[in-house]
Short mmCIF file of C-alpha atoms in Angstrom, two decimals:
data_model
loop_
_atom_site.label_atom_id
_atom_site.label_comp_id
_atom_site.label_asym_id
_atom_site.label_seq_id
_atom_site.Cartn_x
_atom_site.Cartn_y
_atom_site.Cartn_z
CA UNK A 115 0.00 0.00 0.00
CA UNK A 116 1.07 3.75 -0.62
CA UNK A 117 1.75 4.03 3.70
CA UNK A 118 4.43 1.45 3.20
CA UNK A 119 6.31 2.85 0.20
CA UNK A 120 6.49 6.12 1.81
CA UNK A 121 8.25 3.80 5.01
CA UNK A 122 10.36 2.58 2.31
CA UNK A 123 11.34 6.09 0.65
CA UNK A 124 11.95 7.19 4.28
CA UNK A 125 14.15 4.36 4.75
CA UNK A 126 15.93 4.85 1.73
CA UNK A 127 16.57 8.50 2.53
CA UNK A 128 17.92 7.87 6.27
CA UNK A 129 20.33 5.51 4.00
CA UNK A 130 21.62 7.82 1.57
CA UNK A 131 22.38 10.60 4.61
CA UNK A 132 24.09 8.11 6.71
CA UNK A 133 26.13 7.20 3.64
CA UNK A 134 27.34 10.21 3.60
CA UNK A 135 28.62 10.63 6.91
CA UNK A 136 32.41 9.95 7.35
CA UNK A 137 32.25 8.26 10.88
CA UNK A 138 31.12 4.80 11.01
CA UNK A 139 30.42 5.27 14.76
CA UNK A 140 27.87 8.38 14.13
CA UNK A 141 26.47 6.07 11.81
CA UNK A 142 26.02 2.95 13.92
CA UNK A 143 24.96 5.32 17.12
CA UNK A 144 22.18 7.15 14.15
CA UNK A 145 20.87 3.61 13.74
CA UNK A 146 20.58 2.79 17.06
CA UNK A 147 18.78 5.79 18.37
CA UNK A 148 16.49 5.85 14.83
CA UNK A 149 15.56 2.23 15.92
CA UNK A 150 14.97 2.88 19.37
CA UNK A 151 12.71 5.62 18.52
CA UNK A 152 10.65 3.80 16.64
CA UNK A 153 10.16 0.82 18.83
CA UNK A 154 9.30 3.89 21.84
CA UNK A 155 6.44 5.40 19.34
CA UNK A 156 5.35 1.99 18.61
CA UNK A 157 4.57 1.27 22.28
CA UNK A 158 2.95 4.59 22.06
CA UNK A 159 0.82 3.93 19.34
CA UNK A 160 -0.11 0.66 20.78
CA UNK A 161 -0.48 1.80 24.58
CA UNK A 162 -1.85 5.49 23.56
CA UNK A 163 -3.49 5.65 19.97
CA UNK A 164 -3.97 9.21 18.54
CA UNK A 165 -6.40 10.06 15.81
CA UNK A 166 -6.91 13.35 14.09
CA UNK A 167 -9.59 14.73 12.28
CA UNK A 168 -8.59 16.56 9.06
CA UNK A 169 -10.79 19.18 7.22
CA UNK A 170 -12.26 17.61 3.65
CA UNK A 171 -10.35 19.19 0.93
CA UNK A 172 -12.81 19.85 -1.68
CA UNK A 173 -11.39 23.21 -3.56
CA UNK A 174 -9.50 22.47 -6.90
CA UNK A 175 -6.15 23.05 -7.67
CA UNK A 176 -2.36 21.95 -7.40
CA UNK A 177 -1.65 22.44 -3.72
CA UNK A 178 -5.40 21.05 -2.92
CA UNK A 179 -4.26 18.40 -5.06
CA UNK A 180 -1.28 17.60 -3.00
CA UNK A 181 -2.78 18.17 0.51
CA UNK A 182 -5.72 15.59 -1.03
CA UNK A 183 -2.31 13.28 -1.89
CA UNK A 184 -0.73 13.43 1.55
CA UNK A 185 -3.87 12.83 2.99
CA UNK A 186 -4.31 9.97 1.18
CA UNK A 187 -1.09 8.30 1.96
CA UNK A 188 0.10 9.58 5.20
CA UNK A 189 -3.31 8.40 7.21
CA UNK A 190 -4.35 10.65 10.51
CA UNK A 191 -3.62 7.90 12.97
CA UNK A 192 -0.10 7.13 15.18
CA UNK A 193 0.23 10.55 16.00
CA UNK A 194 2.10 10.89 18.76
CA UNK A 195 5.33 11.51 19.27
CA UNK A 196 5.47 12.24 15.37
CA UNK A 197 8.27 10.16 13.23
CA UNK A 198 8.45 12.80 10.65
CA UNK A 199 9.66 15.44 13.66
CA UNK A 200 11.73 12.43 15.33
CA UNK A 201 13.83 11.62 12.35
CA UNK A 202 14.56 14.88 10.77
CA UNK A 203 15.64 15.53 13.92
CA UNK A 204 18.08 12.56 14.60
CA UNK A 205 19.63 13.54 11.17
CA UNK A 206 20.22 16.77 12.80
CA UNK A 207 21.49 15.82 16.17
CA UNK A 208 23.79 13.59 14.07
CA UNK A 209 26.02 16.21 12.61
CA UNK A 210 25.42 19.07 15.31
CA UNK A 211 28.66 18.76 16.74
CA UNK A 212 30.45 17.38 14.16
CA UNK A 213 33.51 19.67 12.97
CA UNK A 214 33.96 17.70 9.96
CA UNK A 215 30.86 19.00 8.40
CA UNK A 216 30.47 22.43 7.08
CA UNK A 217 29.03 24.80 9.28
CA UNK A 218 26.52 25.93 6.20
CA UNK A 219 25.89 22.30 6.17
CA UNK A 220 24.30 22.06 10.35
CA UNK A 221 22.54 24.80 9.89
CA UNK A 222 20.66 23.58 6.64
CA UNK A 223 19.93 20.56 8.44
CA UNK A 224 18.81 22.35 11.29
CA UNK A 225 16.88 24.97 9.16
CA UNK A 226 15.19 21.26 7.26
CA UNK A 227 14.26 19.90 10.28
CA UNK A 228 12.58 22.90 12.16
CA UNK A 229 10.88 22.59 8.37
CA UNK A 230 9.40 19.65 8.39
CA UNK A 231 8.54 19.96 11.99
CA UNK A 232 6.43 22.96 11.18
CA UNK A 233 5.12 21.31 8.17
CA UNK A 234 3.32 18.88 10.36
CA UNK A 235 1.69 21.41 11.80
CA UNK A 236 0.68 23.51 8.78
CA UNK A 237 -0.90 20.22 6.81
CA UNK A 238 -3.10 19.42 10.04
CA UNK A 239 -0.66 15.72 10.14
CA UNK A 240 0.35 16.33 13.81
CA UNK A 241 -0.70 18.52 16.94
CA UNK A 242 2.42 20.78 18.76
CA UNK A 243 2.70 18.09 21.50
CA UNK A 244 3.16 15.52 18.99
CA UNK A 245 5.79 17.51 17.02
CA UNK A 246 7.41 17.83 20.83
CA UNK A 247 6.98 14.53 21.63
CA UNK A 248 8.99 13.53 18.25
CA UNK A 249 11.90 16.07 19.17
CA UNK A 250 12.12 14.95 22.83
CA UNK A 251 12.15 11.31 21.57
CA UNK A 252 14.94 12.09 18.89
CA UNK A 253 16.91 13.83 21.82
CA UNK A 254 16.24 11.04 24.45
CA UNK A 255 17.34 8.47 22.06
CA UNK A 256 20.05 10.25 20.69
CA UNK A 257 21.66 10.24 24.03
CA UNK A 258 21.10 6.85 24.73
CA UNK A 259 22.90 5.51 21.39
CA UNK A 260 25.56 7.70 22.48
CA UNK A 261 25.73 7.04 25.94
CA UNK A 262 25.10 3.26 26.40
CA UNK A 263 26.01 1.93 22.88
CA UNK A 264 29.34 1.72 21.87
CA UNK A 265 31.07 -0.10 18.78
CA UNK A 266 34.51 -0.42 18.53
#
């Protein structure tokens, strides 16, 4: 179904960024945390479910067309904390501190996923305490791949 190739494009595109990266260990510890948050919202969808109710999009035109789209394949359920929010913001917290990157480079990540964060807002997919749920997760699990897992 469309839900799962959009899994699959996000998986793809956690991929390509990570094989970018020039330390293995960011890499692995990106991984970790990225799994770890997902198995944490998963007990939260399954322990708390979350359901929105989006407005019927019924006016013509291109960006009706795409709202229509997303709301088609990105269904208003699992809400909370919000994966978009969680993993744009592990692929921050990933190169943050690195010195290796360019500086231009953090800050476009940064500036991507404060983006996408407030995209979720402005296409009625997620609620602010979802979108703060996701960040908190990102930065909970990004401390605990960094912390507690470590690859030599």
């Amino acid at each position: 179904d469309d839900h799962n190739l959009l899994w699959l494009l996000s998986a793809l595109g956690e991929s390509l960024y990570l094989d970018g990266m020039e330390d293995d260990l960011t890499a692995k510890q990106f991984y970790t945390a990225d799994f770890i948050s997902k198995l944490l919202s998963l007990g939260f969808f399954l322990l708390l479910p979350t359901v929105m109710n989006r407005p019927e999009v019924t006016a013509p035109g291109f960006w009706n067309d795409a709202i229509r789209f997303l709301y088609c394949v990105d269904k208003p359920f699992n809400l909370f904390p919000s994966l978009h929010c969680s993993i744009s913001w592990l692929c921050w917290g990933s190169i943050r501190k690195d010195d290796s990157s360019p500086i231009w480079y953090r800050w476009l990540t940064l500036a991507v996923a404060v983006a996408v964060c407030v995209s979720t807002l402005t296409t009625r997919q997620h609620v602010l305490v979802d979108v703060l749920g996701g960040i908190l997760t990102a930065e909970i699990c990004w401390v605990v791949a960094r912390r507690f897992f470590i690859w030599n």
